[in-house]
Amino acid sequence: MDFKKFLFYLLAKKNFAFYVLITAFGSFLALDQIQASPIINDFLKTISQNSLHLKKIQSEAQASLAVNNSELLIFESTGYLSGSYDNRKTAPTSPFASTDSNALTYGVGWSKLWKQGLSSELSYSLSDSETNFSNRPNFSFLSPQLSLTLKTDLFKDLIYGQYGYLEKENKAKNDLSSIEYQVNSKNILIQALFDLATIMASDEDLSLQNKLCKETRVQGRKLSQKRKRGSISKKEYLLSLRELSQCRAATDQLEKQILELKQSFNSSYSTSFSSYEKIHSDMFFADLETQYNIYNSGKVKVDIEGKGEVRAIQAQLASLNLRDKKLRAQSKSNFALELSAGAVGADNSHSQAHTDVTDLRYPFVTVGLRMDLPLSNRQALAEKQANDYQRKALSYQKDIVLRTNKFRYQTLQKTLKKDFEIFKKYKNSVKLSENILQEARRDFNNGRIDFYNLTEFNKQLIQDQKVLSNHRNQLVVRVVEFLDYYKFFSQFGPGSL
């Protein structure tokens, strides 16, 4: 016994309470299936996990972060080890000139650039030298030297702190790279959703086309029989053959298009579309409308300024503001200060030579100042001027995007409900066209209309289906755009870098 007969049986028995219970339970299950259907959520999670495009842009974003962070390596400590050997013959320019000399020198050093702009270097060297004379004893000694050197630019570093902005600018660049990565990830997810909707719509068009071809084939056989009996003209018979040929061509074209779409989907998102074959277009749009109703209920806060495009502009502005301060510092004239202090030693004994250094027996201090002319860096000034114009342009762009987003959101909020109503009316129009076509077939079978008039009803159904498909595609775009104002797609992204 099927379900309808079972319900009639219950009514016949007047078991209304049980009937109401069964009906309510069935309605609840149907409603729950629509509201709890996680079609879109599960689909986006699968794409997020499998898409090679997402992994590609993640690697590109991480490469960008690595390049940005490499700019901070100038603050890392560096050192050096050195060694040299010098041997030379001396020209006899005087009776006291040496005949030859040689020296072996070792060195080690450590240097660091501090964020305050101060550059420091601590170095140690040891020279073992020997000088030979022809008319007096040879002379050899060990000479160690320990020194500390400090360098800075009084204007650029100490007053304006050009290196102090480097770390902040680097953070702003990293924020921008992260935001661009999130926007690109979101765009891939959105495109995947569009592709899914396109394939499902094409499948629905193909199903309709197959039905029409099946009916056209049946009608063609009937016309063939009538043609044999001589009850119809040859023109009408040929018209049926042409209509069937066009219908098959349209079917083949749709099948080819769907195959290409599915193969492209499989390659683009590294997942098989066969997993979604069971999803019907009506199920997809029911879930889409559910998502819209959830976010349009007012329970979720809209965040217009939090959209990725706006955040990207804000990050660019922050980077340009810091660059402006850095260029202002770099535009000042070089006024370098160098201070070096240390001690040297000299003796035949290794220990005594180093005692000279530790006891500061032979200390030295060197102070140097250097100012470059002209008193400003013209290249930095030109870059600062260009940076100012870029900041103004981005500031205007931010205002434009915010105003556009604000009015666009208000438009979508006011019209999307109407779009869903229009969608349902177009669906009803297609259903009515199918019913009209069914009646037209009866009239054709009864001889009330000829085959030409019947094909007009076919064309009207196809036209109504195209109108429905176009509106459906626009509806998907508009709902996705609306959900993006609530950061809907951020929950499915691969996460932060």
GROMACS .gro file of C-alpha atoms in nm:
model
  497
    1MET     CA    1   0.000   0.000   0.000
    2ASP     CA    2   0.149   0.335  -0.101
    3PHE     CA    3   0.147   0.641   0.122
    4LYS     CA    4  -0.157   0.810  -0.038
    5LYS     CA    5  -0.373   0.499  -0.008
    6PHE     CA    6  -0.260   0.465   0.350
    7LEU     CA    7  -0.375   0.821   0.429
    8PHE     CA    8  -0.712   0.761   0.262
    9TYR     CA    9  -0.743   0.444   0.463
   10LEU     CA   10  -0.686   0.640   0.783
   11LEU     CA   11  -0.945   0.897   0.681
   12ALA     CA   12  -1.192   0.623   0.602
   13LYS     CA   13  -1.141   0.485   0.947
   14LYS     CA   14  -1.183   0.838   1.084
   15ASN     CA   15  -0.866   0.804   1.283
   16PHE     CA   16  -0.815   1.180   1.265
   17ALA     CA   17  -0.584   1.209   1.564
   18PHE     CA   18  -0.344   0.955   1.426
   19TYR     CA   19  -0.368   1.112   1.080
   20VAL     CA   20  -0.295   1.459   1.215
   21LEU     CA   21  -0.002   1.320   1.409
   22ILE     CA   22   0.141   1.148   1.102
   23THR     CA   23   0.087   1.455   0.883
   24ALA     CA   24   0.243   1.692   1.136
   25PHE     CA   25   0.538   1.459   1.185
   26GLY     CA   26   0.589   1.433   0.809
   27SER     CA   27   0.570   1.812   0.770
   28PHE     CA   28   0.817   1.854   1.053
   29LEU     CA   29   1.060   1.613   0.888
   30ALA     CA   30   1.026   1.793   0.554
   31LEU     CA   31   1.073   2.135   0.715
   32ASP     CA   32   1.367   2.012   0.920
   33GLN     CA   33   1.525   1.864   0.610
   34ILE     CA   34   1.508   2.201   0.433
   35GLN     CA   35   1.627   2.413   0.724
   36ALA     CA   36   1.898   2.180   0.846
   37SER     CA   37   2.019   2.087   0.498
   38PRO     CA   38   2.390   2.178   0.510
   39ILE     CA   39   2.436   2.167   0.134
   40ILE     CA   40   2.623   2.494   0.095
   41ASN     CA   41   2.818   2.461   0.420
   42ASP     CA   42   2.938   2.108   0.347
   43PHE     CA   43   3.020   2.198  -0.011
   44LEU     CA   44   3.234   2.499   0.087
   45LYS     CA   45   3.414   2.298   0.356
   46THR     CA   46   3.499   2.028   0.102
   47ILE     CA   47   3.630   2.284  -0.147
   48SER     CA   48   3.835   2.451   0.125
   49GLN     CA   49   4.000   2.122   0.214
   50ASN     CA   50   4.065   1.996  -0.139
   51SER     CA   51   4.116   2.292  -0.371
   52LEU     CA   52   4.469   2.313  -0.509
   53HIS     CA   53   4.403   2.675  -0.599
   54LEU     CA   54   4.362   2.757  -0.230
   55LYS     CA   55   4.686   2.576  -0.148
   56LYS     CA   56   4.858   2.763  -0.431
   57ILE     CA   57   4.757   3.108  -0.311
   58GLN     CA   58   4.845   3.007   0.045
   59SER     CA   59   5.200   2.923  -0.065
   60GLU     CA   60   5.218   3.249  -0.259
   61ALA     CA   61   5.101   3.445   0.046
   62GLN     CA   62   5.356   3.271   0.268
   63ALA     CA   63   5.627   3.357   0.014
   64SER     CA   64   5.516   3.720   0.030
   65LEU     CA   65   5.538   3.712   0.411
   66ALA     CA   66   5.888   3.565   0.391
   67VAL     CA   67   5.998   3.844   0.156
   68ASN     CA   68   5.845   4.107   0.383
   69ASN     CA   69   6.011   3.964   0.694
   70SER     CA   70   6.349   3.954   0.521
   71GLU     CA   71   6.356   4.335   0.545
   72LEU     CA   72   6.398   4.300   0.924
   73LEU     CA   73   6.714   4.091   0.887
   74ILE     CA   74   6.919   4.410   0.893
   75PHE     CA   75   6.862   4.412   1.271
   76GLU     CA   76   7.014   4.067   1.311
   77SER     CA   77   7.362   4.043   1.464
   78THR     CA   78   7.645   3.964   1.225
   79GLY     CA   79   8.005   3.869   1.277
   80TYR     CA   80   8.320   3.802   1.083
   81LEU     CA   81   8.646   3.614   1.096
   82SER     CA   82   8.946   3.739   0.902
   83GLY     CA   83   9.304   3.650   0.838
   84SER     CA   84   9.580   3.798   0.624
   85TYR     CA   85   9.946   3.745   0.555
   86ASP     CA   86  10.179   4.018   0.425
   87ASN     CA   87  10.538   3.963   0.306
   88ARG     CA   88  10.745   4.226   0.128
   89LYS     CA   89  11.103   4.322   0.036
   90THR     CA   90  11.203   4.674   0.130
   91ALA     CA   91  11.381   4.905  -0.112
   92PRO     CA   92  11.715   5.031   0.035
   93THR     CA   93  11.619   5.396   0.051
   94SER     CA   94  11.841   5.462   0.354
   95PRO     CA   95  12.120   5.289   0.557
   96PHE     CA   96  11.865   5.211   0.825
   97ALA     CA   97  11.600   5.061   0.595
   98SER     CA   98  11.484   4.706   0.664
   99THR     CA   99  11.554   4.433   0.417
  100ASP     CA  100  11.215   4.263   0.441
  101SER     CA  101  10.911   4.228   0.663
  102ASN     CA  102  10.618   3.995   0.711
  103ALA     CA  103  10.301   4.009   0.917
  104LEU     CA  104  10.028   3.759   0.999
  105THR     CA  105   9.704   3.917   1.120
  106TYR     CA  106   9.391   3.752   1.263
  107GLY     CA  107   9.064   3.928   1.330
  108VAL     CA  108   8.717   3.865   1.469
  109GLY     CA  109   8.426   4.104   1.501
  110TRP     CA  110   8.059   4.140   1.588
  111SER     CA  111   7.824   4.412   1.464
  112LYS     CA  112   7.456   4.500   1.504
  113LEU     CA  113   7.217   4.765   1.381
  114TRP     CA  114   6.972   4.865   1.655
  115LYS     CA  115   6.615   4.976   1.587
  116GLN     CA  116   6.700   5.316   1.732
  117GLY     CA  117   6.936   5.366   1.438
  118LEU     CA  118   7.261   5.308   1.629
  119SER     CA  119   7.515   5.082   1.459
  120SER     CA  120   7.773   4.914   1.682
  121GLU     CA  121   8.078   4.703   1.607
  122LEU     CA  122   8.308   4.526   1.851
  123SER     CA  123   8.631   4.399   1.693
  124TYR     CA  124   8.950   4.228   1.800
  125SER     CA  125   9.264   4.177   1.594
  126LEU     CA  126   9.606   4.026   1.659
  127SER     CA  127   9.906   4.103   1.440
  128ASP     CA  128  10.225   3.895   1.455
  129SER     CA  129  10.489   4.095   1.264
  130GLU     CA  130  10.858   4.060   1.201
  131THR     CA  131  11.100   4.311   1.040
  132ASN     CA  132  11.454   4.215   0.934
  133PHE     CA  133  11.749   4.458   0.907
  134SER     CA  134  12.091   4.409   0.749
  135ASN     CA  135  12.301   4.608   0.997
  136ARG     CA  136  12.108   4.564   1.324
  137PRO     CA  137  11.901   4.307   1.511
  138ASN     CA  138  11.568   4.199   1.370
  139PHE     CA  139  11.252   4.338   1.532
  140SER     CA  140  10.939   4.128   1.600
  141PHE     CA  141  10.635   4.182   1.820
  142LEU     CA  142  10.274   4.087   1.884
  143SER     CA  143  10.017   4.367   1.858
  144PRO     CA  144   9.657   4.301   1.977
  145GLN     CA  145   9.383   4.562   1.933
  146LEU     CA  146   9.038   4.576   2.087
  147SER     CA  147   8.794   4.846   1.973
  148LEU     CA  148   8.428   4.946   1.994
  149THR     CA  149   8.282   5.163   1.720
  150LEU     CA  150   7.943   5.338   1.729
  151LYS     CA  151   7.784   5.505   1.425
  152THR     CA  152   7.461   5.695   1.383
  153ASP     CA  153   7.300   5.971   1.181
  154LEU     CA  154   7.199   6.257   1.406
  155PHE     CA  155   6.909   6.373   1.189
  156LYS     CA  156   6.776   6.055   1.027
  157ASP     CA  157   6.827   5.816   1.317
  158LEU     CA  158   6.832   5.998   1.650
  159ILE     CA  159   6.581   6.275   1.574
  160TYR     CA  160   6.343   6.121   1.315
  161GLY     CA  161   6.410   5.753   1.379
  162GLN     CA  162   6.403   5.614   1.024
  163TYR     CA  163   6.464   5.255   1.136
  164GLY     CA  164   6.197   5.274   1.405
  165TYR     CA  165   5.926   5.274   1.135
  166LEU     CA  166   6.066   4.973   0.951
  167GLU     CA  167   5.921   4.714   1.189
  168LYS     CA  168   5.579   4.883   1.194
  169GLU     CA  169   5.578   4.912   0.815
  170ASN     CA  170   5.669   4.545   0.789
  171LYS     CA  171   5.373   4.452   1.013
  172ALA     CA  172   5.140   4.661   0.796
  173LYS     CA  173   5.268   4.481   0.483
  174ASN     CA  174   5.213   4.143   0.649
  175ASP     CA  175   4.859   4.244   0.744
  176LEU     CA  176   4.795   4.343   0.382
  177SER     CA  177   4.934   4.011   0.254
  178SER     CA  178   4.712   3.822   0.499
  179ILE     CA  179   4.403   4.020   0.398
  180GLU     CA  180   4.472   3.971   0.027
  181TYR     CA  181   4.513   3.599   0.092
  182GLN     CA  182   4.176   3.586   0.269
  183VAL     CA  183   4.009   3.781  -0.013
  184ASN     CA  184   4.158   3.552  -0.279
  185SER     CA  185   4.051   3.245  -0.080
  186LYS     CA  186   3.699   3.383  -0.049
  187ASN     CA  187   3.684   3.451  -0.424
  188ILE     CA  188   3.777   3.090  -0.500
  189LEU     CA  189   3.503   2.962  -0.269
  190ILE     CA  190   3.251   3.198  -0.428
  191GLN     CA  191   3.353   3.089  -0.776
  192ALA     CA  192   3.314   2.726  -0.671
  193LEU     CA  193   2.961   2.803  -0.550
  194PHE     CA  194   2.881   2.974  -0.879
  195ASP     CA  195   3.016   2.675  -1.072
  196LEU     CA  196   2.802   2.438  -0.867
  197ALA     CA  197   2.490   2.644  -0.934
  198THR     CA  198   2.573   2.667  -1.306
  199ILE     CA  199   2.613   2.291  -1.342
  200MET     CA  200   2.291   2.220  -1.153
  201ALA     CA  201   2.103   2.470  -1.370
  202SER     CA  202   2.248   2.311  -1.683
  203ASP     CA  203   2.145   1.967  -1.560
  204GLU     CA  204   1.793   2.096  -1.510
  205ASP     CA  205   1.789   2.244  -1.861
  206LEU     CA  206   1.915   1.912  -1.999
  207SER     CA  207   1.641   1.722  -1.817
  208LEU     CA  208   1.378   1.949  -1.970
  209GLN     CA  209   1.536   1.920  -2.313
  210ASN     CA  210   1.536   1.540  -2.291
  211LYS     CA  211   1.165   1.541  -2.203
  212LEU     CA  212   1.089   1.765  -2.500
  213CYS     CA  213   1.293   1.544  -2.732
  214LYS     CA  214   1.113   1.235  -2.606
  215GLU     CA  215   0.774   1.393  -2.672
  216THR     CA  216   0.889   1.525  -3.011
  217ARG     CA  217   1.000   1.174  -3.104
  218VAL     CA  218   0.657   1.035  -3.009
  219GLN     CA  219   0.482   1.307  -3.207
  220GLY     CA  220   0.713   1.246  -3.501
  221ARG     CA  221   0.613   0.879  -3.511
  222LYS     CA  222   0.248   0.977  -3.513
  223LEU     CA  223   0.307   1.221  -3.796
  224SER     CA  224   0.494   0.952  -3.986
  225GLN     CA  225   0.192   0.723  -3.961
  226LYS     CA  226  -0.039   1.006  -4.069
  227ARG     CA  227   0.195   1.081  -4.357
  228LYS     CA  228   0.166   0.722  -4.477
  229ARG     CA  229  -0.211   0.755  -4.464
  230GLY     CA  230  -0.189   1.087  -4.650
  231SER     CA  231  -0.374   1.278  -4.380
  232ILE     CA  232  -0.102   1.545  -4.334
  233SER     CA  233   0.112   1.743  -4.570
  234LYS     CA  234   0.474   1.667  -4.642
  235LYS     CA  235   0.564   2.011  -4.501
  236GLU     CA  236   0.428   1.923  -4.159
  237TYR     CA  237   0.610   1.590  -4.164
  238LEU     CA  238   0.941   1.755  -4.258
  239LEU     CA  239   0.881   2.016  -3.990
  240SER     CA  240   0.862   1.739  -3.729
  241LEU     CA  241   1.190   1.591  -3.857
  242ARG     CA  242   1.359   1.929  -3.836
  243GLU     CA  243   1.222   1.990  -3.486
  244LEU     CA  244   1.350   1.653  -3.367
  245SER     CA  245   1.692   1.715  -3.525
  246GLN     CA  246   1.720   2.056  -3.356
  247CYS     CA  247   1.607   1.911  -3.026
  248ARG     CA  248   1.872   1.637  -3.041
  249ALA     CA  249   2.137   1.893  -3.138
  250ALA     CA  250   2.040   2.112  -2.842
  251THR     CA  251   2.055   1.807  -2.615
  252ASP     CA  252   2.398   1.708  -2.744
  253GLN     CA  253   2.517   2.065  -2.700
  254LEU     CA  254   2.396   2.072  -2.340
  255GLU     CA  255   2.555   1.734  -2.267
  256LYS     CA  256   2.886   1.855  -2.409
  257GLN     CA  257   2.864   2.178  -2.211
  258ILE     CA  258   2.783   1.994  -1.887
  259LEU     CA  259   3.067   1.748  -1.943
  260GLU     CA  260   3.312   2.034  -1.990
  261LEU     CA  261   3.178   2.212  -1.682
  262LYS     CA  262   3.208   1.901  -1.467
  263GLN     CA  263   3.556   1.817  -1.589
  264SER     CA  264   3.664   2.176  -1.527
  265PHE     CA  265   3.508   2.156  -1.182
  266ASN     CA  266   3.693   1.834  -1.101
  267SER     CA  267   4.027   1.975  -1.211
  268SER     CA  268   3.981   2.317  -1.052
  269TYR     CA  269   3.872   2.202  -0.707
  270SER     CA  270   4.036   1.857  -0.685
  271THR     CA  271   3.706   1.691  -0.600
  272SER     CA  272   3.462   1.486  -0.804
  273PHE     CA  273   3.132   1.644  -0.898
  274SER     CA  274   2.974   1.299  -0.871
  275SER     CA  275   2.948   1.365  -0.496
  276TYR     CA  276   2.692   1.637  -0.574
  277GLU     CA  277   2.494   1.459  -0.846
  278LYS     CA  278   2.214   1.384  -0.599
  279ILE     CA  279   2.172   1.752  -0.509
  280HIS     CA  280   1.876   1.895  -0.696
  281SER     CA  281   1.852   2.259  -0.793
  282ASP     CA  282   1.547   2.306  -0.570
  283MET     CA  283   1.743   2.173  -0.270
  284PHE     CA  284   2.029   2.411  -0.341
  285PHE     CA  285   1.806   2.717  -0.366
  286ALA     CA  286   1.607   2.616  -0.059
  287ASP     CA  287   1.934   2.609   0.135
  288LEU     CA  288   2.039   2.939  -0.023
  289GLU     CA  289   1.714   3.102   0.087
  290THR     CA  290   1.758   2.955   0.436
  291GLN     CA  291   2.104   3.110   0.461
  292TYR     CA  292   1.963   3.443   0.347
  293ASN     CA  293   1.682   3.432   0.603
  294ILE     CA  294   1.927   3.351   0.885
  295TYR     CA  295   2.149   3.649   0.811
  296ASN     CA  296   1.863   3.881   0.724
  297SER     CA  297   1.689   3.811   1.055
  298GLY     CA  298   1.886   4.083   1.235
  299LYS     CA  299   2.045   3.837   1.477
  300VAL     CA  300   2.380   3.856   1.297
  301LYS     CA  301   2.557   4.192   1.288
  302VAL     CA  302   2.650   4.329   0.947
  303ASP     CA  303   3.010   4.449   0.910
  304ILE     CA  304   3.044   4.672   0.605
  305GLU     CA  305   3.385   4.809   0.708
  306GLY     CA  306   3.507   4.456   0.778
  307LYS     CA  307   3.482   4.343   0.416
  308GLY     CA  308   3.811   4.223   0.279
  309GLU     CA  309   3.833   4.494   0.014
  310VAL     CA  310   3.790   4.770   0.273
  311ARG     CA  311   4.039   4.610   0.512
  312ALA     CA  312   4.290   4.580   0.229
  313ILE     CA  313   4.263   4.953   0.158
  314GLN     CA  314   4.300   5.031   0.529
  315ALA     CA  315   4.614   4.815   0.548
  316GLN     CA  316   4.757   4.988   0.241
  317LEU     CA  317   4.685   5.326   0.398
  318ALA     CA  318   4.858   5.222   0.721
  319SER     CA  319   5.162   5.111   0.522
  320LEU     CA  320   5.173   5.435   0.324
  321ASN     CA  321   5.140   5.644   0.643
  322LEU     CA  322   5.441   5.470   0.795
  323ARG     CA  323   5.632   5.501   0.470
  324ASP     CA  324   5.561   5.874   0.475
  325LYS     CA  325   5.729   5.907   0.813
  326LYS     CA  326   6.023   5.697   0.702
  327LEU     CA  327   6.067   5.907   0.386
  328ARG     CA  328   6.049   6.223   0.593
  329ALA     CA  329   6.344   6.097   0.795
  330GLN     CA  330   6.535   5.989   0.485
  331SER     CA  331   6.482   6.328   0.322
  332LYS     CA  332   6.708   6.495   0.582
  333SER     CA  333   7.074   6.555   0.511
  334ASN     CA  334   7.330   6.297   0.626
  335PHE     CA  335   7.489   6.417   0.950
  336ALA     CA  336   7.691   6.116   1.052
  337LEU     CA  337   7.855   6.072   1.391
  338GLU     CA  338   8.119   5.806   1.446
  339LEU     CA  339   8.281   5.727   1.779
  340SER     CA  340   8.552   5.465   1.817
  341ALA     CA  341   8.741   5.374   2.133
  342GLY     CA  342   8.974   5.093   2.231
  343ALA     CA  343   9.327   4.994   2.323
  344VAL     CA  344   9.631   4.838   2.159
  345GLY     CA  345   9.929   4.647   2.289
  346ALA     CA  346  10.274   4.559   2.164
  347ASP     CA  347  10.528   4.314   2.302
  348ASN     CA  348  10.724   4.001   2.220
  349SER     CA  349  10.524   3.814   2.481
  350HIS     CA  350  10.167   3.718   2.407
  351SER     CA  351  10.057   3.770   2.768
  352GLN     CA  352  10.232   4.103   2.807
  353ALA     CA  353  10.089   4.234   2.481
  354HIS     CA  354   9.738   4.157   2.602
  355THR     CA  355   9.814   4.303   2.943
  356ASP     CA  356   9.877   4.631   2.762
  357VAL     CA  357   9.521   4.605   2.623
  358THR     CA  358   9.349   4.507   2.946
  359ASP     CA  359   9.533   4.773   3.145
  360LEU     CA  360   9.450   5.033   2.877
  361ARG     CA  361   9.817   5.124   2.856
  362TYR     CA  362   9.779   5.248   2.499
  363PRO     CA  363   9.418   5.363   2.462
  364PHE     CA  364   9.274   5.554   2.167
  365VAL     CA  365   8.958   5.750   2.097
  366THR     CA  366   8.836   5.867   1.758
  367VAL     CA  367   8.541   6.102   1.700
  368GLY     CA  368   8.423   6.200   1.354
  369LEU     CA  369   8.141   6.410   1.208
  370ARG     CA  370   8.034   6.429   0.847
  371MET     CA  371   7.758   6.636   0.689
  372ASP     CA  372   7.655   6.592   0.327
  373LEU     CA  373   7.536   6.874   0.103
  374PRO     CA  374   7.274   6.973   0.002
  375LEU     CA  375   7.088   6.978   0.331
  376SER     CA  376   6.810   6.751   0.202
  377ASN     CA  377   6.778   6.430   0.003
  378ARG     CA  378   6.595   6.529  -0.315
  379GLN     CA  379   6.523   6.169  -0.415
  380ALA     CA  380   6.352   6.099  -0.082
  381LEU     CA  381   6.156   6.426  -0.108
  382ALA     CA  382   6.027   6.327  -0.453
  383GLU     CA  383   5.926   5.982  -0.326
  384LYS     CA  384   5.753   6.143  -0.027
  385GLN     CA  385   5.552   6.370  -0.256
  386ALA     CA  386   5.443   6.073  -0.469
  387ASN     CA  387   5.356   5.885  -0.150
  388ASP     CA  388   5.136   6.175  -0.037
  389TYR     CA  389   4.934   6.158  -0.359
  390GLN     CA  390   4.899   5.782  -0.324
  391ARG     CA  391   4.766   5.827   0.031
  392LYS     CA  392   4.510   6.081  -0.088
  393ALA     CA  393   4.400   5.855  -0.373
  394LEU     CA  394   4.361   5.558  -0.137
  395SER     CA  395   4.172   5.770   0.112
  396TYR     CA  396   3.925   5.870  -0.161
  397GLN     CA  397   3.907   5.508  -0.275
  398LYS     CA  398   3.824   5.397   0.078
  399ASP     CA  399   3.539   5.651   0.100
  400ILE     CA  400   3.409   5.541  -0.240
  401VAL     CA  401   3.415   5.172  -0.147
  402LEU     CA  402   3.249   5.234   0.190
  403ARG     CA  403   2.972   5.444   0.036
  404THR     CA  404   2.923   5.192  -0.244
  405ASN     CA  405   2.910   4.901  -0.001
  406LYS     CA  406   2.668   5.083   0.227
  407PHE     CA  407   2.418   5.165  -0.046
  408ARG     CA  408   2.467   4.828  -0.214
  409TYR     CA  409   2.390   4.647   0.111
  410GLN     CA  410   2.079   4.856   0.165
  411THR     CA  411   1.969   4.777  -0.191
  412LEU     CA  412   2.021   4.404  -0.146
  413GLN     CA  413   1.848   4.408   0.190
  414LYS     CA  414   1.541   4.570   0.036
  415THR     CA  415   1.526   4.373  -0.289
  416LEU     CA  416   1.647   4.019  -0.221
  417LYS     CA  417   1.320   3.910  -0.065
  418LYS     CA  418   1.146   4.035  -0.379
  419ASP     CA  419   1.402   3.844  -0.589
  420PHE     CA  420   1.308   3.518  -0.418
  421GLU     CA  421   0.943   3.593  -0.482
  422ILE     CA  422   1.018   3.663  -0.849
  423PHE     CA  423   1.213   3.339  -0.865
  424LYS     CA  424   0.916   3.144  -0.737
  425LYS     CA  425   0.687   3.320  -0.988
  426TYR     CA  426   0.921   3.230  -1.273
  427LYS     CA  427   0.922   2.869  -1.151
  428ASN     CA  428   0.544   2.876  -1.147
  429SER     CA  429   0.547   3.024  -1.497
  430VAL     CA  430   0.761   2.732  -1.618
  431LYS     CA  431   0.523   2.489  -1.449
  432LEU     CA  432   0.226   2.657  -1.618
  433SER     CA  433   0.406   2.642  -1.953
  434GLU     CA  434   0.458   2.270  -1.901
  435ASN     CA  435   0.086   2.227  -1.828
  436ILE     CA  436  -0.006   2.437  -2.132
  437LEU     CA  437   0.227   2.228  -2.347
  438GLN     CA  438   0.066   1.913  -2.212
  439GLU     CA  439  -0.278   2.045  -2.313
  440ALA     CA  440  -0.140   2.146  -2.652
  441ARG     CA  441  -0.020   1.790  -2.706
  442ARG     CA  442  -0.371   1.663  -2.637
  443ASP     CA  443  -0.506   1.914  -2.887
  444PHE     CA  444  -0.246   1.797  -3.138
  445ASN     CA  445  -0.338   1.435  -3.082
  446ASN     CA  446  -0.705   1.529  -3.130
  447GLY     CA  447  -0.627   1.721  -3.446
  448ARG     CA  448  -0.725   2.062  -3.311
  449ILE     CA  449  -0.383   2.214  -3.381
  450ASP     CA  450  -0.108   2.124  -3.624
  451PHE     CA  451   0.252   2.043  -3.545
  452TYR     CA  452   0.372   2.398  -3.619
  453ASN     CA  453   0.150   2.543  -3.349
  454LEU     CA  454   0.264   2.271  -3.112
  455THR     CA  455   0.629   2.368  -3.165
  456GLU     CA  456   0.543   2.725  -3.067
  457PHE     CA  457   0.433   2.599  -2.727
  458ASN     CA  458   0.762   2.407  -2.703
  459LYS     CA  459   0.955   2.723  -2.778
  460GLN     CA  460   0.758   2.915  -2.519
  461LEU     CA  461   0.847   2.660  -2.252
  462ILE     CA  462   1.214   2.676  -2.348
  463GLN     CA  463   1.202   3.056  -2.337
  464ASP     CA  464   1.040   3.052  -1.993
  465GLN     CA  465   1.310   2.810  -1.874
  466LYS     CA  466   1.582   3.046  -2.001
  467VAL     CA  467   1.422   3.338  -1.817
  468LEU     CA  468   1.415   3.128  -1.501
  469SER     CA  469   1.779   3.026  -1.546
  470ASN     CA  470   1.894   3.385  -1.601
  471HIS     CA  471   1.712   3.509  -1.294
  472ARG     CA  472   1.841   3.215  -1.091
  473ASN     CA  473   2.201   3.294  -1.186
  474GLN     CA  474   2.152   3.658  -1.088
  475LEU     CA  475   1.991   3.550  -0.762
  476VAL     CA  476   2.291   3.338  -0.668
  477VAL     CA  477   2.524   3.631  -0.734
  478ARG     CA  478   2.314   3.871  -0.529
  479VAL     CA  479   2.270   3.635  -0.233
  480VAL     CA  480   2.642   3.560  -0.226
  481GLU     CA  481   2.711   3.933  -0.234
  482PHE     CA  482   2.468   3.984   0.054
  483LEU     CA  483   2.619   3.705   0.267
  484ASP     CA  484   2.965   3.847   0.212
  485TYR     CA  485   2.868   4.154   0.417
  486TYR     CA  486   2.836   3.918   0.714
  487LYS     CA  487   3.175   3.750   0.654
  488PHE     CA  488   2.988   3.431   0.571
  489PHE     CA  489   3.274   3.280   0.370
  490SER     CA  490   3.546   3.347   0.627
  491GLN     CA  491   3.432   3.044   0.828
  492PHE     CA  492   3.521   2.813   0.540
  493GLY     CA  493   3.859   2.960   0.450
  494PRO     CA  494   4.186   2.778   0.522
  495GLY     CA  495   4.251   3.018   0.810
  496SER     CA  496   4.518   3.276   0.874
  497LEU     CA  497   4.874   3.242   0.754
   0.00000   0.00000   0.00000
